[in-house]
Amino acid sequence: MTRLQLDDISNISSRLIAYDEELLVKTGHNLRQIACHATELREEDVRGIIPRIRVGVVPIRWGQGLIEGFSDATAGILKHLGFNAFVAGQSDISGLSEAYERKADVVFLSDDNDFVALNAETREHVHNAIAAGKGFAAGLDLMVRGLADQKVLVLGCGAVGRNAVETLLSYGAAVSIYDINSRCCRDFRSSIAGPDSDRLMVESDFNEALAGHSVIVDATSAAGIIHAEDISPQTFIAAPGMPLGLSRGALHKISGRLLHDPLQIGVATMGMALVKQIMQIR
């Protein structure tokens, strides 16, 4: 898990309405609608359920310590979606105990290695890496108005990249994956069963892979690997990775065809995945 910095998240809560407006321009859908698409939910079915779910966000000091503003940003996103969310006043085990004392149905917590939501009602959990992969793939599907039969390149074969691949395949895309560890890609492809495996290819050359694709998911944590010459008027990129993999020139050239944020889509998709879990038992 990439460790976020204060500058990455300091203005998230105050910009959520503006971010929704940006997403509407790019995809035709707002943050909650993208997360619903990622989790195969209909927004009209979840509106009445979300406010009844109480969410506690617990600050964790273990490892490198707290990221200032992280818990507040997470709670802000969840409140924006309509959840009854709060940040625990205590941290670590004391914070977890506080969250349960305050009747949280769900607890969000993150350390240096993982970011999860624990569902007290269903005894299930959701990982941010899984949610981010699904959420950004869903956003890309909406941004290009459907990925069926389109060629998509996924950069990075970590948890985010693998879950993006699986979601893209479910949308009917023909997917290629590249990672500096090509064996990781080959092993992942071998794990894909059925006809989907025929629509997943492993790329061995980074530059050739970029040249051959205009629809891309950048799930790496490498900065500046995509340059201005890699961007055409047909290029669309969803970038869950931090830091952003586009150079300044590429960022300027792609304009409104980039979907990227440090926390919002991943947290929103986690929230909707939890809603789906709860709906299945009620």
Short mmCIF file of C-alpha atoms in Angstrom, two decimals:
data_model
loop_
_atom_site.label_atom_id
_atom_site.label_comp_id
_atom_site.label_asym_id
_atom_site.label_seq_id
_atom_site.Cartn_x
_atom_site.Cartn_y
_atom_site.Cartn_z
CA MET A 1 0.00 0.00 0.00
CA THR A 2 1.38 3.41 -1.02
CA ARG A 3 1.70 5.72 1.98
CA LEU A 4 -0.15 8.95 1.27
CA GLN A 5 1.21 12.34 2.31
CA LEU A 6 -0.62 15.29 3.86
CA ASP A 7 -0.48 17.20 0.56
CA ASP A 8 -2.30 14.32 -1.15
CA ILE A 9 -5.35 14.47 1.10
CA SER A 10 -5.45 17.87 2.80
CA ASN A 11 -8.32 19.31 0.73
CA ILE A 12 -10.31 16.17 -0.06
CA SER A 13 -13.30 16.84 2.21
CA SER A 14 -13.68 20.47 1.16
CA ARG A 15 -13.57 19.57 -2.55
CA LEU A 16 -15.99 16.63 -2.70
CA ILE A 17 -18.83 18.62 -4.27
CA ALA A 18 -16.44 20.04 -6.86
CA TYR A 19 -14.99 16.56 -7.43
CA ASP A 20 -18.48 15.19 -8.08
CA GLU A 21 -18.92 17.91 -10.72
CA GLU A 22 -15.62 16.92 -12.35
CA LEU A 23 -16.65 13.26 -12.40
CA LEU A 24 -20.00 14.13 -13.94
CA VAL A 25 -18.23 15.94 -16.79
CA LYS A 26 -15.77 13.08 -17.35
CA THR A 27 -18.00 10.04 -16.83
CA GLY A 28 -21.59 11.23 -16.66
CA HIS A 29 -21.75 9.88 -13.10
CA ASN A 30 -20.89 11.13 -9.62
CA LEU A 31 -18.73 9.40 -7.00
CA ARG A 32 -21.53 7.35 -5.46
CA GLN A 33 -22.80 6.27 -8.87
CA ILE A 34 -19.33 5.13 -9.96
CA ALA A 35 -19.00 3.10 -6.75
CA CYS A 36 -22.44 1.58 -7.36
CA HIS A 37 -21.40 0.62 -10.88
CA ALA A 38 -18.25 -1.01 -9.49
CA THR A 39 -20.28 -3.10 -7.02
CA GLU A 40 -23.19 -3.85 -9.35
CA LEU A 41 -25.69 -1.91 -7.26
CA ARG A 42 -28.45 0.44 -8.35
CA GLU A 43 -28.27 3.83 -6.69
CA GLU A 44 -32.02 3.90 -6.12
CA ASP A 45 -31.74 0.66 -4.14
CA VAL A 46 -29.09 1.95 -1.71
CA ARG A 47 -30.28 5.50 -0.96
CA GLY A 48 -32.45 4.44 1.96
CA ILE A 49 -29.89 2.00 3.38
CA ILE A 50 -26.73 4.13 3.45
CA PRO A 51 -27.86 6.64 6.15
CA ARG A 52 -28.70 3.75 8.50
CA ILE A 53 -25.14 2.39 8.41
CA ARG A 54 -22.96 3.82 11.20
CA VAL A 55 -19.27 3.91 10.28
CA GLY A 56 -16.38 4.48 12.66
CA VAL A 57 -12.97 5.48 11.29
CA VAL A 58 -10.17 4.51 13.68
CA PRO A 59 -6.77 6.30 13.52
CA ILE A 60 -3.84 3.86 13.66
CA ARG A 61 -0.45 4.94 15.02
CA TRP A 62 1.41 1.66 14.38
CA GLY A 63 4.45 1.69 12.09
CA GLN A 64 5.30 5.10 10.66
CA GLY A 65 2.46 6.68 12.59
CA LEU A 66 -0.63 8.65 11.70
CA ILE A 67 -1.01 10.40 8.36
CA GLU A 68 -2.40 13.76 9.38
CA GLY A 69 -5.89 14.22 7.98
CA PHE A 70 -6.27 10.65 6.67
CA SER A 71 -9.06 9.59 9.03
CA ASP A 72 -10.91 12.89 8.60
CA ALA A 73 -10.68 12.59 4.80
CA THR A 74 -11.96 9.01 4.90
CA ALA A 75 -14.88 9.99 7.13
CA GLY A 76 -15.56 13.02 4.93
CA ILE A 77 -15.89 10.84 1.83
CA LEU A 78 -18.22 8.45 3.63
CA LYS A 79 -20.37 11.33 4.92
CA HIS A 80 -20.51 12.76 1.40
CA LEU A 81 -21.92 9.42 0.22
CA GLY A 82 -24.56 9.59 2.95
CA PHE A 83 -23.13 7.29 5.63
CA ASN A 84 -23.46 8.11 9.33
CA ALA A 85 -19.69 8.35 9.83
CA PHE A 86 -17.43 9.53 12.66
CA VAL A 87 -13.73 9.51 13.55
CA ALA A 88 -12.86 7.83 16.85
CA GLY A 89 -11.27 10.15 19.41
CA GLN A 90 -8.83 7.43 20.45
CA SER A 91 -6.40 5.49 18.25
CA ASP A 92 -5.40 1.85 17.80
CA ILE A 93 -7.05 -0.69 20.13
CA SER A 94 -8.63 2.04 22.25
CA GLY A 95 -10.10 3.57 19.09
CA LEU A 96 -11.47 0.23 17.93
CA SER A 97 -13.09 -0.28 21.33
CA GLU A 98 -14.54 3.23 21.14
CA ALA A 99 -15.97 2.58 17.69
CA TYR A 100 -17.84 -0.46 18.96
CA GLU A 101 -19.00 1.38 22.06
CA ARG A 102 -20.43 4.05 19.76
CA LYS A 103 -22.37 1.32 17.94
CA ALA A 104 -20.43 1.33 14.67
CA ASP A 105 -21.75 -1.20 12.15
CA VAL A 106 -18.54 -0.85 10.17
CA VAL A 107 -14.99 0.15 11.13
CA PHE A 108 -12.42 1.61 8.71
CA LEU A 109 -8.75 1.38 9.71
CA SER A 110 -5.42 1.61 7.94
CA ASP A 111 -1.76 0.96 8.72
CA ASP A 112 1.43 0.94 6.64
CA ASN A 113 0.49 -2.34 4.96
CA ASP A 114 -3.27 -2.42 4.50
CA PHE A 115 -6.46 -0.39 4.53
CA VAL A 116 -9.59 -2.35 5.40
CA ALA A 117 -13.20 -1.97 6.48
CA LEU A 118 -14.52 -4.51 8.99
CA ASN A 119 -18.23 -5.24 8.77
CA ALA A 120 -19.47 -6.03 12.29
CA GLU A 121 -22.93 -6.91 11.02
CA THR A 122 -21.90 -9.53 8.44
CA ARG A 123 -18.45 -10.49 9.85
CA GLU A 124 -16.92 -9.75 6.44
CA HIS A 125 -14.29 -7.22 5.38
CA VAL A 126 -13.30 -5.14 2.36
CA HIS A 127 -9.75 -4.28 1.26
CA ASN A 128 -9.04 -0.89 -0.27
CA ALA A 129 -6.74 -2.39 -2.91
CA ILE A 130 -9.56 -4.57 -4.19
CA ALA A 131 -12.06 -1.73 -4.09
CA ALA A 132 -9.71 0.71 -5.84
CA GLY A 133 -9.05 -1.73 -8.67
CA LYS A 134 -12.76 -2.28 -9.19
CA GLY A 135 -13.68 1.38 -8.73
CA PHE A 136 -11.22 2.81 -11.23
CA ALA A 137 -12.05 0.12 -13.79
CA ALA A 138 -15.72 1.01 -13.35
CA GLY A 139 -14.95 4.70 -13.76
CA LEU A 140 -12.97 3.99 -16.92
CA ASP A 141 -15.88 1.95 -18.31
CA LEU A 142 -18.19 4.92 -17.75
CA MET A 143 -15.67 7.44 -19.07
CA VAL A 144 -15.30 5.69 -22.45
CA ARG A 145 -19.02 4.85 -22.57
CA GLY A 146 -18.44 1.09 -22.46
CA LEU A 147 -15.37 -1.14 -22.61
CA ALA A 148 -16.86 -4.17 -24.36
CA ASP A 149 -14.47 -5.37 -27.09
CA GLN A 150 -12.04 -2.52 -26.40
CA LYS A 151 -8.32 -3.07 -25.83
CA VAL A 152 -7.19 -1.97 -22.36
CA LEU A 153 -3.67 -1.96 -20.92
CA VAL A 154 -3.18 -2.42 -17.17
CA LEU A 155 0.17 -1.31 -15.78
CA GLY A 156 1.05 -3.07 -12.53
CA CYS A 157 0.24 -6.58 -11.35
CA GLY A 158 -0.24 -5.84 -7.66
CA ALA A 159 -3.57 -6.21 -5.87
CA VAL A 160 -5.03 -3.05 -7.44
CA GLY A 161 -3.96 -4.02 -10.95
CA ARG A 162 -5.20 -7.61 -10.65
CA ASN A 163 -8.62 -6.51 -9.45
CA ALA A 164 -8.79 -3.92 -12.21
CA VAL A 165 -8.05 -6.67 -14.74
CA GLU A 166 -10.80 -8.92 -13.39
CA THR A 167 -13.31 -6.07 -13.49
CA LEU A 168 -12.30 -5.04 -17.01
CA LEU A 169 -12.71 -8.63 -18.21
CA SER A 170 -16.19 -8.68 -16.68
CA TYR A 171 -17.02 -5.64 -18.85
CA GLY A 172 -15.96 -7.55 -21.96
CA ALA A 173 -12.64 -5.78 -22.57
CA ALA A 174 -9.59 -7.39 -24.16
CA VAL A 175 -6.95 -6.77 -21.50
CA SER A 176 -3.17 -6.69 -21.62
CA ILE A 177 -1.10 -6.46 -18.44
CA TYR A 178 2.46 -5.26 -17.91
CA ASP A 179 4.64 -5.37 -14.82
CA ILE A 180 8.40 -5.13 -14.38
CA ASN A 181 8.05 -8.59 -12.83
CA SER A 182 6.80 -10.47 -15.89
CA ARG A 183 6.56 -13.74 -13.98
CA CYS A 184 3.96 -12.16 -11.71
CA CYS A 185 1.86 -11.37 -14.80
CA ARG A 186 2.24 -14.88 -16.21
CA ASP A 187 1.28 -16.48 -12.90
CA PHE A 188 -1.75 -14.20 -12.66
CA ARG A 189 -2.86 -15.04 -16.19
CA SER A 190 -2.60 -18.74 -15.35
CA SER A 191 -4.98 -18.19 -12.44
CA ILE A 192 -7.71 -16.79 -14.72
CA ALA A 193 -10.12 -19.59 -15.59
CA GLY A 194 -12.50 -20.07 -18.48
CA PRO A 195 -12.89 -17.93 -21.60
CA ASP A 196 -11.66 -14.80 -19.79
CA SER A 197 -8.12 -16.17 -19.99
CA ASP A 198 -8.26 -15.87 -23.79
CA ARG A 199 -8.88 -12.11 -23.43
CA LEU A 200 -5.90 -11.52 -21.12
CA MET A 201 -2.45 -11.07 -22.63
CA VAL A 202 0.90 -10.45 -20.96
CA GLU A 203 3.05 -7.63 -22.36
CA SER A 204 6.82 -7.92 -22.12
CA ASP A 205 7.89 -4.52 -23.46
CA PHE A 206 6.66 -1.38 -21.68
CA ASN A 207 7.05 1.05 -24.59
CA GLU A 208 5.44 -1.31 -27.09
CA ALA A 209 2.56 -1.88 -24.68
CA LEU A 210 1.94 1.86 -24.34
CA ALA A 211 2.20 2.40 -28.09
CA GLY A 212 -0.39 -0.30 -28.74
CA HIS A 213 -3.09 0.95 -26.36
CA SER A 214 -5.09 4.14 -25.94
CA VAL A 215 -7.16 2.99 -22.94
CA ILE A 216 -4.99 2.47 -19.86
CA VAL A 217 -5.19 1.71 -16.15
CA ASP A 218 -2.02 2.82 -14.36
CA ALA A 219 -1.95 0.78 -11.15
CA THR A 220 1.75 1.32 -10.47
CA SER A 221 3.41 3.49 -7.84
CA ALA A 222 5.97 4.85 -10.30
CA ALA A 223 6.05 8.59 -11.04
CA GLY A 224 6.39 10.06 -14.52
CA ILE A 225 6.51 6.84 -16.53
CA ILE A 226 3.90 8.00 -19.08
CA HIS A 227 5.13 10.90 -21.21
CA ALA A 228 3.51 13.43 -23.53
CA GLU A 229 4.46 11.41 -26.61
CA ASP A 230 2.44 8.48 -25.20
CA ILE A 231 -0.77 10.55 -25.20
CA SER A 232 -3.02 10.82 -28.25
CA PRO A 233 -6.46 12.44 -28.63
CA GLN A 234 -7.91 8.94 -28.15
CA THR A 235 -6.07 8.23 -24.88
CA PHE A 236 -8.08 7.64 -21.70
CA ILE A 237 -6.37 6.80 -18.41
CA ALA A 238 -7.65 5.67 -15.03
CA ALA A 239 -4.85 6.04 -12.48
CA PRO A 240 -5.41 4.67 -8.98
CA GLY A 241 -1.67 4.55 -8.37
CA MET A 242 0.16 7.06 -6.19
CA PRO A 243 2.14 9.03 -7.11
CA LEU A 244 0.58 9.81 -10.47
CA GLY A 245 2.43 8.05 -13.29
CA LEU A 246 1.99 10.85 -15.84
CA SER A 247 4.66 13.44 -16.48
CA ARG A 248 3.72 17.11 -16.47
CA GLY A 249 3.62 17.12 -20.25
CA ALA A 250 1.39 14.05 -20.37
CA LEU A 251 -0.91 15.50 -17.71
CA HIS A 252 -1.32 18.72 -19.70
CA LYS A 253 -1.93 16.83 -22.95
CA ILE A 254 -4.55 14.38 -21.68
CA SER A 255 -6.74 17.14 -20.26
CA GLY A 256 -10.16 15.81 -19.16
CA ARG A 257 -9.56 12.19 -20.13
CA LEU A 258 -7.80 11.26 -16.88
CA LEU A 259 -9.47 9.68 -13.85
CA HIS A 260 -7.23 10.01 -10.79
CA ASP A 261 -7.56 10.60 -7.08
CA PRO A 262 -5.69 9.49 -3.94
CA LEU A 263 -8.60 8.20 -1.86
CA GLN A 264 -12.09 9.06 -3.06
CA ILE A 265 -12.99 6.31 -5.54
CA GLY A 266 -11.38 3.56 -3.46
CA VAL A 267 -13.15 4.59 -0.24
CA ALA A 268 -16.47 5.08 -2.04
CA THR A 269 -16.24 1.60 -3.57
CA MET A 270 -15.37 0.14 -0.16
CA GLY A 271 -18.50 1.79 1.19
CA MET A 272 -20.76 0.39 -1.51
CA ALA A 273 -19.23 -3.09 -1.13
CA LEU A 274 -20.19 -2.94 2.54
CA VAL A 275 -23.70 -1.85 1.63
CA LYS A 276 -23.96 -4.83 -0.71
CA GLN A 277 -22.87 -7.20 2.07
CA ILE A 278 -25.48 -5.80 4.43
CA MET A 279 -28.24 -5.90 1.79
CA GLN A 280 -27.61 -9.60 1.25
CA ILE A 281 -28.43 -10.49 4.87
CA ARG A 282 -31.33 -8.12 5.50
#
